[in-house]
XYZ file of C-alpha atoms in Angstrom:
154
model
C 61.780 28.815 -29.611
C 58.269 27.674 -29.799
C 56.815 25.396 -27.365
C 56.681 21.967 -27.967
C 53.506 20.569 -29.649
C 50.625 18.817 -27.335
C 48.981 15.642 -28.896
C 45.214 15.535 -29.560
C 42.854 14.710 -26.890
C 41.195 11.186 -26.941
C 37.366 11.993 -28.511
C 35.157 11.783 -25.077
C 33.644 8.461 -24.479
C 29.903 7.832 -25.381
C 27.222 9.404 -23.420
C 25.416 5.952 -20.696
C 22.311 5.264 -21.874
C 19.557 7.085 -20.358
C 18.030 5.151 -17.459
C 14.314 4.288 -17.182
C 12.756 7.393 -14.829
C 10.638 6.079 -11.889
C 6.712 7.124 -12.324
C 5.900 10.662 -10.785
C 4.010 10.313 -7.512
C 1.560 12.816 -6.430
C 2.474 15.779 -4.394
C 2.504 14.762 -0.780
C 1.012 16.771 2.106
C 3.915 17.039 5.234
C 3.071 13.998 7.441
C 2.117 11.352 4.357
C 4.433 8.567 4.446
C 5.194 6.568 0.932
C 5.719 2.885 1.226
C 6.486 0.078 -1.653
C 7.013 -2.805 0.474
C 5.261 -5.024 3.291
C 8.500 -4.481 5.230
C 7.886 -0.630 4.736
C 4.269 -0.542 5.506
C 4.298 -2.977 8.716
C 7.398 -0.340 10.306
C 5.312 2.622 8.858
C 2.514 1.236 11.025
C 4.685 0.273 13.985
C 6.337 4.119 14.272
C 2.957 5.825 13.788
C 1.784 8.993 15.206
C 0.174 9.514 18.756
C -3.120 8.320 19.714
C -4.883 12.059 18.899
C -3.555 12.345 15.477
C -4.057 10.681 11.877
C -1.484 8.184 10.299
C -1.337 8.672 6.398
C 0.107 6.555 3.991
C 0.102 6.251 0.366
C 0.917 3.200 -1.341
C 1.792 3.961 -4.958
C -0.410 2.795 -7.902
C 0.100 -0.929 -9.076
C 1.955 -2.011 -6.183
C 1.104 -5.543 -4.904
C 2.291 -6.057 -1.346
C 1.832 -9.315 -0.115
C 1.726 -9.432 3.974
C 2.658 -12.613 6.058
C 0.921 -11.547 9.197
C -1.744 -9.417 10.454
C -1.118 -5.576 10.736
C -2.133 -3.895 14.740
C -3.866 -1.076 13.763
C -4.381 1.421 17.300
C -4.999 4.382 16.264
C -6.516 6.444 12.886
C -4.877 5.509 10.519
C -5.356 6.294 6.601
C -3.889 3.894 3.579
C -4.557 5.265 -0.083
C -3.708 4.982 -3.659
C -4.241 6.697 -6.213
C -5.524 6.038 -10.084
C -6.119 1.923 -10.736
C -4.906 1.847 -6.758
C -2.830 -0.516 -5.051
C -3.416 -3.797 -3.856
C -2.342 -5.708 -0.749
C -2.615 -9.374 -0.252
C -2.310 -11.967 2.476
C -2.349 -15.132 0.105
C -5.090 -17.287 1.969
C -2.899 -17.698 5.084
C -3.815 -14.244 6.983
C -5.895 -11.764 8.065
C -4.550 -8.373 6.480
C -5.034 -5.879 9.875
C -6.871 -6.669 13.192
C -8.021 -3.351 14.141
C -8.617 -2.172 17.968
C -11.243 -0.085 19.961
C -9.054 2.682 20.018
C -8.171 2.346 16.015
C -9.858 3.254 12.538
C -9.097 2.216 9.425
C -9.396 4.184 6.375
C -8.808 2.786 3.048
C -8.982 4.407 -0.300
C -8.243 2.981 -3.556
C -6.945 0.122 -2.099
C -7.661 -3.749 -2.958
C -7.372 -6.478 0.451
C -7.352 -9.765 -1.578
C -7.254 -13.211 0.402
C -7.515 -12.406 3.519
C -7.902 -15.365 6.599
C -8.649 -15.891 9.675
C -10.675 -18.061 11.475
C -12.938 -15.516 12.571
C -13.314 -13.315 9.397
C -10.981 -11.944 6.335
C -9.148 -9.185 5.573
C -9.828 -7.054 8.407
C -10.842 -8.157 11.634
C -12.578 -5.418 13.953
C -11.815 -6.208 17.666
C -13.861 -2.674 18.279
C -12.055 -0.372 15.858
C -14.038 1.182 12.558
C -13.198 0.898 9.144
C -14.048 2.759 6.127
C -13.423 1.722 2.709
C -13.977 4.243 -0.848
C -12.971 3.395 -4.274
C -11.684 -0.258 -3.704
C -12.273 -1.997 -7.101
C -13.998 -5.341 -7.189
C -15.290 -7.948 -10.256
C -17.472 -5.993 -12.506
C -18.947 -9.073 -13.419
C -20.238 -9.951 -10.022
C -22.763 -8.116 -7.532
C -21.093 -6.406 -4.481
C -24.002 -9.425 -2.146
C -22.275 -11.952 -4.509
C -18.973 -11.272 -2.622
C -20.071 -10.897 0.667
C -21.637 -14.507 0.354
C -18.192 -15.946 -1.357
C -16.375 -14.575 1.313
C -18.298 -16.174 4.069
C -18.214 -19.449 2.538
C -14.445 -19.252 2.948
C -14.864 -19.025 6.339
């Protein structure tokens, strides 16, 4: 006696539709912390490394992070981009990072926009350094143009 028949399997349901992949970042040396948010960046800052060593970040192209406070900068610290950069912006109602005698800020390919304090802008040196390459500004106007526009503002 043969065994009874089995009846056909249901045809397999459609494949989901592919999902839109995430831009590749740059390969990251160990110790580079990636950050897409103001949350991200402010507890990337707060956690850093020890007073001797170097704090990188990298903030991924086209991001706009817009800060509600001023960001305590302590120690070397390094915030870059890459390609058209990333940009991070305090809207008119605050400085962007206050930076202290034991700190230094290094920026690359990064855009502070709006900036405020009473005493300056975007970055306000209480006896830190900064150093800023590659941040993009108005190709229409003359890098003296801004410096005077921003100090008008003050």
């Amino acid at each position: 006696m043969s065994p009874p028949s089995l009846p056909p399997l249901p045809p397999h349901p459609p494949l989901p539709p592919q999902l839109p992949t995430a831009p590749s970042l740059p390969p990251m040396m160990p110790g580079v912390v990636v950050v897409d948010s103001a949350l991200a960046l402010r507890l990337s800052l707060a956690a850093g490394p020890s007073l001797w060593t170097e704090h990188s970040i990298f903030i991924p192209p086209h991001t706009h992070l817009t800060l509600t406070s001023a960001m305590t900068i302590n120690s070397a610290v390094s915030i870059w981009s890459t390609g058209e950069g990333a940009t991070l912006d305090g809207e008119g109602a605050t400085p962007l990072f206050h930076v202290y005698s034991r700190g230094r800020l290094h920026l690359e390919r990064v855009t502070l926009l709006r900036g405020r304090d009473k005493e300056g802008g975007c970055v306000k040196l209480i006896g830190g350094g900064l150093n800023a390459t590659d941040a993009p500004y108005p190709a229409d106007r003359c890098i003296h143009d801004l410096f005077f526009d921003e100090a008008r503002v003050q």
